[in-house]
């Protein structure tokens, strides 16, 4: 874990809620790409692991004013520089340095083999982006043969969360290296959820590159982030032209 | 049967009665061990915890017993560092109670972490920025100090004392006890504080977050103040309980009254700072984060918790303990101590459970936490473990130095 020292790359995401249909393709792609374990009975949503949760939102009004929307929520990879704790809310509380923010990329990672499962990070995260492995992970035959080889499976008793498919970043970097490049092209590294979205509601890239699509969208008039008042500085932005959705994103007294 | 182990000049119940009592205690401990075994074997899925309640009964119990165990370090500080000699009557009991609280908390903590076998990682990969690291290091170090403080009492057992080397070792430990009392005070200050810091630094949780001084949120200091205000109250209660069960006077009245008076002043001080903190949090800290004080209290974790913690279990016992006439009345003294200890348990519950029950995202609902028997059993067994250690210490060790003088055998 280290302080916020930006060096020109800050990966982030923009999700257009006006485009999102709530099809859950992002969530399924994430689950498969990252070897997220599941159980036969997944009805207890407080114990199931969903790195990319899709929240259902409605404006609470009766027909004909009734409106609904879906809000995909990966880990928001907070860029917090909160005084006097200039770290994401989850990383600096970990007693064993099992989670940290990579200052080269801004991605908040987790090391399951070092995690002792104290769940302090789960308690510190206001977005519920962290999940505990309540059971031993099991994949029914023949699903265990379909696991992604680049992602380690996690064991019972540890925390896990969205990594923005950091293994894909590693692969992209290796490819670039073989081609004699040091920099990645825009779109060369995208998480599985972004790739899977049929409505193209998700955009991913370097927020610090002013010419990137993600940075342009994040600067737009309809862009907002979840719970901005907490100063967690999420790197996941949402877009919506609907006022009631933007209002639901933060607690305002 | 065990008379060779019983201290000289004191009367104890028959070995048969004592064995029956131990049987009851072992029954409860066995239930706790079973619950703990289920957690270790099957995993934390057998508890009522979930991704909303990362912390629950285990952490509440741990925090509560560690706060209540503060009687050991604070009585030690008053006895050895400040020089309140009359407290020597009760210091052994305070050390035993502290030892029970700290070792018991660590046993329960072992169940609480998902990978208990990796517990040592906290020492191998410590994150210096984490309040939990400070807690783990200080609690471990302080448990060692408490063991050293407990050791001379164990070595005073009639048979062990006959061994000259042990006798001199114990005597020399007594001579340097001021060093351990001061070390214990230093360590306790930091871990009681960092337990409060644990919550106060959660800047993405408006219910728990507090501003503070430098890196220490106000909860750091509040937890220290509340621990020293309630720890001695538990020592008084346990003393009264042992006196009640044995039907003997074991500690001189002045020692109890001095401890009660100190507790009264500390509780009154804690109440003042706690009320100021609550006011600032409600009117300043929370609104900046978009949260409202009213929304912090939603059924079943309603405003009654705040009224119970500050009013019934804070202000009332503080008033009783501050009034000489009131604290001299045994019934009122016990009522005040029970309320005081209950208040601290509510405080730790509120920071642990109510904090996590409240929604932070605007479109969420309040969650309810219900512990399972696998959580209750080890928690209750912690109390039984305390009863076991107290019973053994009382029967075989000179835990109360004035017992012979106050209860002469005709």
XYZ file of C-alpha atoms in Angstrom:
663
model
C 0.000 0.000 0.000
C 1.278 3.451 -0.786
C 0.099 7.000 -1.132
C -1.572 8.531 -4.193
C 1.305 9.198 -6.629
C -0.101 9.500 -10.104
C 2.354 8.935 -12.978
C 0.167 9.410 -16.022
C -1.937 6.229 -16.000
C -5.142 5.991 -13.987
C -7.436 3.312 -15.277
C -11.102 4.035 -14.834
C -14.521 3.285 -16.212
C -17.598 5.162 -17.311
C -20.974 3.392 -17.264
C -23.856 4.961 -19.133
C -26.953 4.109 -17.116
C -29.246 5.413 -19.833
C -27.868 2.686 -22.107
C -27.733 -0.129 -19.524
C -30.582 -2.601 -20.007
C -29.786 -4.662 -16.908
C -29.068 -7.747 -19.035
C -26.324 -8.810 -16.555
C -23.955 -9.880 -19.365
C -21.232 -7.839 -17.639
C -21.786 -9.671 -14.378
C -21.772 -13.108 -16.025
C -18.654 -12.315 -18.066
C -16.915 -11.134 -14.905
C -17.943 -14.265 -13.028
C -16.558 -16.515 -15.762
C -13.407 -14.544 -16.519
C -12.350 -14.308 -12.880
C -13.260 -17.810 -11.713
C -15.751 -16.448 -9.211
C -17.199 -19.361 -7.276
C -20.928 -19.920 -6.876
C -23.277 -22.195 -5.002
C -26.256 -24.208 -6.015
C -28.464 -21.858 -4.018
C -27.505 -18.251 -4.670
C -30.577 -16.654 -3.125
C -28.727 -15.199 -0.134
C -27.254 -12.164 -1.838
C -25.394 -11.160 1.312
C -23.277 -14.276 1.001
C -22.964 -14.787 -2.736
C -19.925 -13.443 -4.567
C -20.689 -10.951 -7.322
C -17.688 -8.858 -8.228
C -19.884 -6.885 -10.567
C -23.183 -6.341 -8.818
C -26.072 -4.820 -10.776
C -28.265 -2.681 -8.529
C -31.897 -2.183 -9.400
C -33.020 1.428 -8.963
C -36.482 2.932 -9.142
C -37.811 6.405 -8.517
C -40.405 5.158 -6.014
C -43.293 6.782 -7.860
C -46.464 5.006 -9.046
C -47.438 4.569 -12.688
C -47.296 6.582 -14.967
C -44.362 8.439 -13.330
C -42.677 5.182 -12.411
C -39.109 4.891 -13.711
C -36.488 2.215 -13.249
C -32.820 1.782 -14.029
C -29.929 -0.599 -13.469
C -26.601 0.344 -11.997
C -23.672 -2.041 -12.582
C -21.188 -1.698 -9.725
C -17.702 -3.141 -10.041
C -15.092 -2.228 -7.397
C -14.778 1.528 -7.769
C -10.975 1.462 -7.305
C -11.072 4.560 -5.119
C -8.436 7.179 -5.751
C -8.979 8.747 -2.373
C -6.527 11.261 -1.037
C -8.554 11.754 2.112
C -6.784 13.718 4.854
C -5.122 12.295 6.962
C -5.534 8.904 5.255
C -4.531 9.326 1.579
C -5.581 5.803 0.620
C -8.697 3.963 -0.527
C -10.922 3.233 2.518
C -10.227 -0.498 2.252
C -6.460 -0.675 1.762
C -5.032 1.215 4.709
C -7.137 -0.714 7.216
C -5.787 -4.144 6.149
C -3.482 -5.383 8.935
C -1.427 -7.640 6.663
C -0.966 -5.538 3.490
C -3.137 -7.984 1.556
C -4.700 -5.201 -0.482
C -3.079 -2.188 -2.052
C -3.449 0.403 -4.764
C -0.951 0.018 -7.582
C 0.315 3.551 -8.122
C 1.419 2.732 -11.684
C -2.166 2.091 -12.740
C -4.417 3.247 -9.901
C -5.946 -0.233 -9.662
C -6.802 -1.513 -6.178
C -5.736 -5.125 -5.910
C -6.149 -7.900 -3.400
C -3.776 -10.747 -2.532
C -5.976 -13.686 -1.422
C -3.047 -15.853 -0.314
C -1.990 -13.193 2.166
C -5.512 -12.308 3.352
C -6.285 -13.527 6.876
C -10.027 -13.009 6.415
C -10.515 -10.411 9.163
C -13.095 -8.612 6.963
C -12.018 -5.159 8.146
C -11.808 -4.077 4.474
C -15.380 -5.295 3.876
C -16.569 -3.199 6.800
C -14.626 -0.130 5.626
C -15.986 -0.175 2.048
C -19.177 1.803 1.630
C -19.908 0.343 -1.810
C -20.076 -3.341 -0.730
C -17.553 -4.141 -3.435
C -15.736 -6.723 -1.334
C -16.858 -10.287 -0.775
C -15.917 -12.967 1.689
C -15.591 -16.622 0.758
C -18.046 -18.143 3.218
C -17.672 -21.624 1.691
C -15.023 -23.729 -0.017
C -15.218 -22.939 -3.729
C -16.480 -25.849 -5.818
C -17.170 -26.105 -9.518
C -19.404 -28.911 -10.733
C -18.008 -31.226 -13.420
C -16.964 -30.283 -16.073
C -16.861 -26.579 -15.127
C -13.552 -26.899 -13.326
C -11.999 -27.557 -16.731
C -13.332 -24.208 -17.955
C -11.574 -22.048 -15.372
C -9.500 -19.125 -16.641
C -5.869 -20.238 -16.327
C -4.595 -16.677 -15.697
C -6.667 -16.127 -12.559
C -6.062 -18.004 -9.296
C -9.103 -19.421 -7.574
C -9.636 -18.240 -3.991
C -10.022 -20.359 -0.902
C -12.576 -20.328 1.921
C -12.039 -17.642 4.529
C -10.540 -14.875 2.403
C -11.868 -11.696 0.845
C -11.995 -11.080 -2.887
C -13.117 -8.316 -5.209
C -13.064 -6.927 -8.741
C -9.530 -6.386 -10.037
C -10.599 -4.733 -13.312
C -9.276 -7.975 -14.854
C -5.714 -6.994 -13.993
C -4.474 -10.251 -15.566
C -5.609 -8.834 -18.911
C -3.435 -5.775 -18.286
C -0.486 -8.084 -17.668
C -1.151 -9.969 -20.904
C -1.512 -6.697 -22.835
C 1.781 -5.453 -21.387
C 3.529 -8.690 -22.372
C 2.176 -8.418 -25.916
C 3.316 -4.802 -26.135
C 6.754 -5.766 -24.861
C 7.083 -8.465 -27.526
C 6.242 -5.815 -30.116
C 8.869 -3.462 -28.702
C 6.365 -0.994 -27.209
C 6.325 0.458 -23.704
C 2.908 2.114 -23.945
C -0.453 0.423 -24.464
C -2.864 1.626 -27.135
C -6.316 2.720 -26.087
C -8.623 -0.282 -25.955
C -5.748 -2.764 -25.859
C -6.620 -3.580 -22.261
C -10.280 -3.766 -21.299
C -11.933 -5.791 -18.538
C -14.258 -8.657 -19.468
C -17.396 -6.740 -18.417
C -16.702 -3.888 -20.823
C -16.047 -6.340 -23.636
C -19.271 -8.233 -22.919
C -21.688 -5.287 -22.693
C -24.019 -5.571 -25.732
C -25.338 -2.021 -25.290
C -21.831 -0.505 -25.209
C -22.792 1.156 -21.952
C -19.327 0.647 -20.445
C -16.183 2.475 -21.461
C -12.766 1.785 -19.997
C -9.417 3.523 -20.301
C -6.908 5.957 -18.885
C -8.661 8.784 -17.077
C -5.509 10.897 -17.136
C -5.276 10.837 -20.945
C -7.364 13.885 -21.915
C -7.940 12.487 -25.418
C -9.240 9.102 -24.277
C -12.935 8.344 -24.646
C -13.251 7.490 -20.967
C -11.773 10.833 -19.873
C -14.004 12.755 -22.289
C -17.117 10.983 -21.005
C -16.087 11.435 -17.361
C -15.859 15.192 -17.939
C -19.346 15.311 -19.467
C -22.220 17.290 -17.929
C -24.164 14.168 -16.953
C -21.251 12.344 -15.304
C -21.362 11.616 -11.595
C -19.887 9.230 -9.064
C -21.314 7.274 -6.146
C -21.178 8.964 -2.735
C -18.914 11.820 -3.800
C -19.283 13.476 -0.395
C -17.266 10.721 1.251
C -14.175 11.875 -0.675
C -13.348 8.315 -1.719
C -12.738 9.559 -5.300
C -14.009 6.495 -7.201
C -12.508 5.908 -10.648
C -15.823 4.537 -11.893
C -18.088 7.257 -13.276
C -21.741 6.973 -14.197
C -23.657 8.853 -16.867
C -27.341 9.622 -16.804
C -29.516 12.400 -18.134
C -32.181 11.476 -15.579
C -32.131 13.669 -12.509
C -33.683 11.094 -10.177
C -30.840 8.650 -10.872
C -28.193 11.281 -10.212
C -30.006 12.178 -6.996
C -29.885 8.547 -5.859
C -26.112 8.484 -6.173
C -25.402 10.474 -3.059
C -26.819 11.186 0.359
C -27.868 14.797 0.470
C -29.447 16.181 3.573
C -8.066 -34.229 48.882
C -6.456 -31.058 47.559
C -5.706 -29.494 50.950
C -1.965 -29.546 50.248
C -2.552 -26.940 47.554
C -4.853 -24.634 49.534
C -3.160 -21.548 51.067
C -2.472 -21.610 54.829
C -4.991 -20.146 57.237
C -7.958 -19.883 54.878
C -11.116 -21.921 54.560
C -12.348 -23.394 51.272
C -15.383 -25.453 50.310
C -15.085 -29.248 50.102
C -13.336 -30.777 47.100
C -16.618 -32.515 46.210
C -18.535 -29.221 45.985
C -15.669 -27.647 44.049
C -15.608 -30.579 41.604
C -19.342 -30.259 40.988
C -18.881 -26.538 40.306
C -16.036 -27.301 37.897
C -18.256 -29.841 36.137
C -20.837 -27.136 35.424
C -18.103 -24.809 34.138
C -16.604 -27.507 31.917
C -20.081 -28.227 30.536
C -20.410 -24.620 29.354
C -16.824 -24.546 28.065
C -17.499 -27.800 26.188
C -20.498 -26.174 24.502
C -18.284 -23.245 23.486
C -15.544 -25.542 22.210
C -18.144 -27.382 20.113
C -19.370 -24.092 18.635
C -15.794 -22.999 17.972
C -14.941 -26.339 16.404
C -17.931 -26.025 14.056
C -16.690 -22.599 12.956
C -13.164 -23.876 12.321
C -14.347 -27.028 10.591
C -17.295 -25.808 8.528
C -16.219 -22.169 8.183
C -17.816 -18.887 9.153
C -20.905 -19.800 7.111
C -22.318 -21.367 10.301
C -22.450 -17.904 11.900
C -24.953 -15.108 11.330
C -22.252 -12.983 9.691
C -22.468 -11.974 6.051
C -20.988 -9.446 3.617
C -22.986 -6.688 5.290
C -21.987 -7.702 8.799
C -18.305 -8.455 8.460
C -18.114 -7.989 12.227
C -20.665 -9.317 14.703
C -20.959 -10.882 18.129
C -17.353 -12.117 18.289
C -15.940 -8.623 17.694
C -18.505 -6.996 20.013
C -17.578 -9.479 22.753
C -13.864 -9.014 22.121
C -14.073 -5.249 22.276
C -16.270 -5.351 25.362
C -14.085 -7.739 27.372
C -10.919 -5.888 26.382
C -12.469 -2.624 27.592
C -13.688 -4.272 30.796
C -10.271 -5.884 31.251
C -8.796 -2.396 31.507
C -9.313 -2.675 35.264
C -6.043 -4.630 35.361
C -3.820 -1.989 33.849
C -5.562 0.922 35.497
C -5.578 -0.620 38.986
C -1.924 -1.576 38.407
C -1.182 2.009 37.409
C -2.917 3.369 40.534
C -1.263 0.804 42.828
C 2.320 0.726 41.602
C 2.857 3.950 39.655
C 0.665 6.419 41.613
C 1.263 4.543 44.875
C -2.266 3.895 46.159
C -1.203 1.166 48.598
C -4.752 0.317 49.730
C -5.430 -1.075 46.250
C -2.926 -3.887 46.905
C -5.941 -5.662 48.437
C -7.547 -5.968 45.031
C -4.669 -5.794 42.535
C -4.297 -9.597 42.248
C -7.975 -9.939 41.418
C -7.702 -7.111 38.866
C -4.747 -8.870 37.195
C -6.599 -12.221 37.057
C -9.704 -10.540 35.586
C -7.525 -8.714 33.043
C -5.734 -11.936 32.121
C -9.083 -13.695 31.620
C -10.407 -10.872 29.445
C -7.354 -10.617 27.205
C -6.635 -14.319 26.734
C -10.345 -15.031 26.263
C -10.632 -12.277 23.654
C -7.705 -13.718 21.725
C -9.238 -17.192 21.738
C -12.487 -15.795 20.328
C -10.537 -13.712 17.819
C -9.034 -16.919 16.490
C -12.530 -17.996 15.444
C -13.374 -14.620 13.987
C -10.751 -14.579 11.251
C -11.451 -16.586 8.130
C -7.931 -18.036 7.985
C -6.881 -18.593 11.617
C -3.832 -20.533 10.482
C -2.543 -17.302 8.941
C -2.924 -15.309 12.157
C 0.848 -14.882 12.323
C 0.801 -12.908 9.057
C -0.161 -9.911 11.182
C 3.366 -9.964 12.570
C 5.077 -11.032 9.358
C 3.394 -8.619 6.918
C 2.302 -5.788 9.225
C 0.696 -2.740 7.669
C 1.884 0.160 9.807
C -1.030 2.321 8.655
C -3.665 -0.075 9.988
C -5.185 0.466 13.409
C -5.734 -3.301 13.545
C -1.981 -3.869 13.340
C -1.534 -1.625 16.383
C -4.290 -3.543 18.166
C -2.726 -6.942 17.379
C 0.790 -5.928 18.443
C -0.264 -4.128 21.635
C -2.728 -6.809 22.749
C -0.150 -9.552 22.243
C 2.495 -7.574 24.113
C 0.089 -6.667 26.902
C -1.038 -10.302 27.303
C 2.622 -11.158 27.874
C 2.811 -8.368 30.488
C -0.353 -9.680 32.154
C 1.125 -13.190 32.225
C 4.217 -11.767 33.944
C 1.968 -9.947 36.419
C -0.046 -13.139 37.048
C 3.062 -15.311 37.442
C 4.131 -14.175 40.965
C 0.627 -14.995 42.218
C 0.785 -18.490 40.693
C 4.229 -19.018 42.202
C 2.824 -18.134 45.628
C 0.898 -21.392 45.618
C 1.767 -23.323 48.801
C 3.621 -26.112 47.001
C 5.360 -23.992 44.371
C 6.517 -21.547 47.025
C 8.424 -24.361 48.736
C 10.838 -24.491 45.807
C 13.514 -21.914 46.776
C 14.307 -20.859 43.190
C 10.638 -20.182 42.443
C 10.207 -18.398 45.770
C 13.078 -15.974 45.052
C 12.038 -15.538 41.433
C 8.525 -14.635 42.543
C 9.862 -12.256 45.210
C 12.063 -10.474 42.673
C 9.180 -10.191 40.217
C 7.180 -8.460 42.941
C 10.028 -5.999 43.445
C 10.061 -4.900 39.801
C 6.286 -4.968 39.283
C 6.230 -1.182 38.875
C 8.096 -1.627 35.568
C 5.442 -4.026 34.256
C 2.614 -1.859 35.562
C 4.041 1.131 33.676
C 4.617 -0.954 30.534
C 1.070 -2.306 30.786
C -0.297 1.219 31.100
C 1.592 2.353 28.007
C 0.519 -0.661 25.935
C -3.064 -0.530 27.127
C -3.397 3.132 26.285
C -2.460 2.393 22.701
C -4.518 -0.726 22.121
C -7.642 0.578 23.830
C -7.200 3.670 21.680
C -6.492 1.837 18.465
C -9.630 -0.270 19.002
C -11.506 3.021 18.900
C -9.372 4.159 15.989
C -10.400 1.004 14.164
C -13.849 2.530 13.669
C -13.020 6.223 13.670
C -10.793 5.924 10.589
C -13.549 4.392 8.447
C -14.018 7.553 6.407
C -16.428 5.833 4.025
C -18.744 4.961 6.927
C -20.413 8.141 8.195
C -21.730 6.472 11.353
C -18.266 5.490 12.566
C -16.022 8.167 11.132
C -14.725 10.890 13.427
C -12.317 13.739 12.919
C -9.505 13.891 15.395
C -6.019 14.890 16.350
C -3.326 14.161 13.740
C -3.866 10.500 12.663
C -5.968 9.620 15.711
C -9.733 10.032 15.400
C -11.618 11.147 18.512
C -12.829 7.575 18.997
C -9.215 6.687 19.829
C -9.346 8.846 22.950
C -12.980 8.019 23.730
C -12.221 4.301 23.812
C -9.326 4.864 26.222
C -11.533 7.022 28.469
C -14.419 4.542 28.397
C -12.148 1.574 29.129
C -10.563 3.144 32.209
C -13.999 4.318 33.341
C -15.549 0.847 33.124
C -12.676 -1.597 33.729
C -12.393 -0.881 37.471
C -16.199 -1.217 37.723
C -15.923 -4.814 36.517
C -13.145 -5.440 39.066
C -15.479 -4.167 41.818
C -18.325 -6.322 40.500
C -16.215 -9.487 40.328
C -14.924 -8.804 43.841
C -18.480 -8.395 45.142
C -19.495 -11.559 43.291
C -16.663 -13.604 44.834
C -17.495 -12.169 48.258
C -21.139 -13.095 47.716
C -20.428 -16.655 46.618
C -17.860 -17.328 49.352
C -19.864 -15.366 51.958
C -16.648 -13.707 53.122
C -15.215 -10.242 53.311
C -12.124 -10.399 51.108
C -11.154 -6.795 50.461
C -11.122 -3.857 52.872
C -13.896 -1.383 52.273
C -11.545 1.545 51.657
C -10.012 -0.223 48.637
C -13.425 -0.761 47.027
C -14.569 2.764 47.820
C -11.390 4.303 46.432
C -11.802 2.349 43.208
C -15.492 3.326 43.061
C -14.639 6.994 43.565
C -11.972 6.951 40.826
C -14.403 5.134 38.499
C -17.043 7.767 39.229
C -14.761 10.653 38.273
C -13.530 8.865 35.154
C -17.051 7.967 34.063
C -18.206 11.547 34.588
C -15.259 12.795 32.492
C -16.027 10.192 29.813
C -19.686 11.214 29.742
C -18.779 14.869 29.194
C -16.442 14.104 26.277
C -18.814 11.487 24.840
C -21.715 13.944 24.822
C -19.513 16.606 23.209
C -18.393 14.074 20.598
C -21.987 13.010 19.881
C -23.056 16.631 19.470
C -20.173 17.475 17.092
C -20.716 14.246 15.131
C -24.453 14.897 14.780
C -24.180 18.562 13.850
C -20.911 18.738 11.967
C -19.173 15.496 10.910
C -22.189 13.531 9.663
C -23.896 16.350 7.705
C -20.678 17.047 5.777
C -20.782 13.412 4.636
C -24.412 13.761 3.587
C -25.705 11.765 6.541
C -28.289 12.846 9.053
C -28.290 12.031 12.749
C -31.947 10.938 12.587
C -31.231 8.372 9.876
C -28.477 6.861 11.997
C -31.095 5.430 14.306
C -33.441 3.073 12.492
C -35.370 0.172 13.974
C -34.356 -2.126 15.518
C -31.200 -0.065 16.177
C -33.176 2.972 17.282
C -32.463 6.032 19.383
C -33.115 3.904 22.463
C -29.559 2.606 22.121
C -28.138 6.112 22.525
C -30.474 6.849 25.445
C -29.505 3.555 27.089
C -25.787 4.075 26.523
C -25.421 7.690 27.563
C -28.407 8.264 29.829
C -29.239 5.067 31.696
C -25.809 3.409 31.612
C -23.645 6.533 31.657
C -25.031 9.547 33.446
C -26.948 7.613 36.145
C -23.996 5.436 37.286
C -21.688 8.470 37.116
C -24.003 10.370 39.499
C -24.244 7.384 41.881
C -20.479 6.868 41.920
C -19.761 10.570 42.412
C -21.976 10.804 45.520
C -20.078 9.478 48.598
C -23.300 8.455 50.389
C -24.600 6.619 47.336
C -21.430 4.685 46.538
C -21.096 3.628 50.167
C -24.399 1.800 49.803
C -23.559 -1.690 48.567
C -26.723 -2.118 46.492
C -26.343 1.245 44.762
C -22.653 0.582 44.187
C -23.428 -2.735 42.472
C -26.235 -1.161 40.410
C -23.889 1.620 39.289
C -21.146 -0.845 38.334
C -23.573 -3.084 36.408
C -24.944 -0.055 34.517
C -21.436 1.221 33.832
C -20.309 -2.136 32.377
C -23.545 -2.472 30.369
C -22.984 0.991 28.898
C -19.594 0.000 27.577
C -20.984 -3.193 26.042
C -23.693 -1.111 24.303
C -21.037 1.311 23.051
C -18.962 -1.479 21.511
C -22.118 -3.084 20.065
C -23.187 0.195 18.500
C -19.816 0.780 16.822
C -19.655 -2.813 15.610
C -23.175 -3.852 14.655
C -25.257 -0.680 14.298
C -22.468 0.861 12.219
C -22.637 -1.979 9.709
C -26.423 -2.323 9.785
C -26.956 1.168 8.421
C -27.125 1.664 4.684
C -24.509 3.968 3.167
C -25.734 3.824 -0.415
C -28.926 5.888 -0.659
C -30.960 3.108 -2.274
C -30.216 0.463 0.368
C -32.144 -0.683 3.423
C -31.067 -1.236 7.027
C -29.819 -4.792 7.675
C -30.476 -6.927 10.742
C -27.927 -9.193 12.338
C -28.903 -12.317 14.275
C -26.043 -14.364 15.767
C -26.253 -18.161 15.643
C -25.558 -20.559 18.516
C -22.066 -21.098 17.112
C -21.422 -17.441 17.959
C -23.196 -17.425 21.315
C -21.536 -20.635 22.569
C -17.884 -19.476 22.434
C -18.958 -16.061 23.797
C -20.717 -17.624 26.796
C -17.815 -20.064 27.168
C -15.551 -17.036 27.522
C -17.459 -16.191 30.711
C -17.174 -19.802 31.872
C -13.436 -19.699 31.165
C -13.316 -16.625 33.406
C -15.212 -18.449 36.136
C -12.788 -21.381 35.838
C -9.654 -19.274 36.165
C -11.156 -17.234 39.008
C -12.263 -20.364 40.879
C -8.867 -22.030 40.542
C -7.023 -18.834 41.489
C -9.251 -18.236 44.496
C -8.995 -21.821 45.749
C -5.297 -22.461 45.280
C -3.638 -19.030 45.287
C -3.529 -16.206 47.820
C -5.549 -13.972 45.499
C -6.815 -11.765 48.325
C -3.848 -10.780 50.575
C -6.193 -9.604 53.393
C -8.370 -12.718 53.408
C -6.723 -14.275 56.476
C -6.850 -11.028 58.432
C -10.473 -10.312 57.531
C -11.647 -13.925 58.074
C -9.712 -15.393 61.014
C -10.271 -19.136 61.546
C -11.246 -19.824 65.187
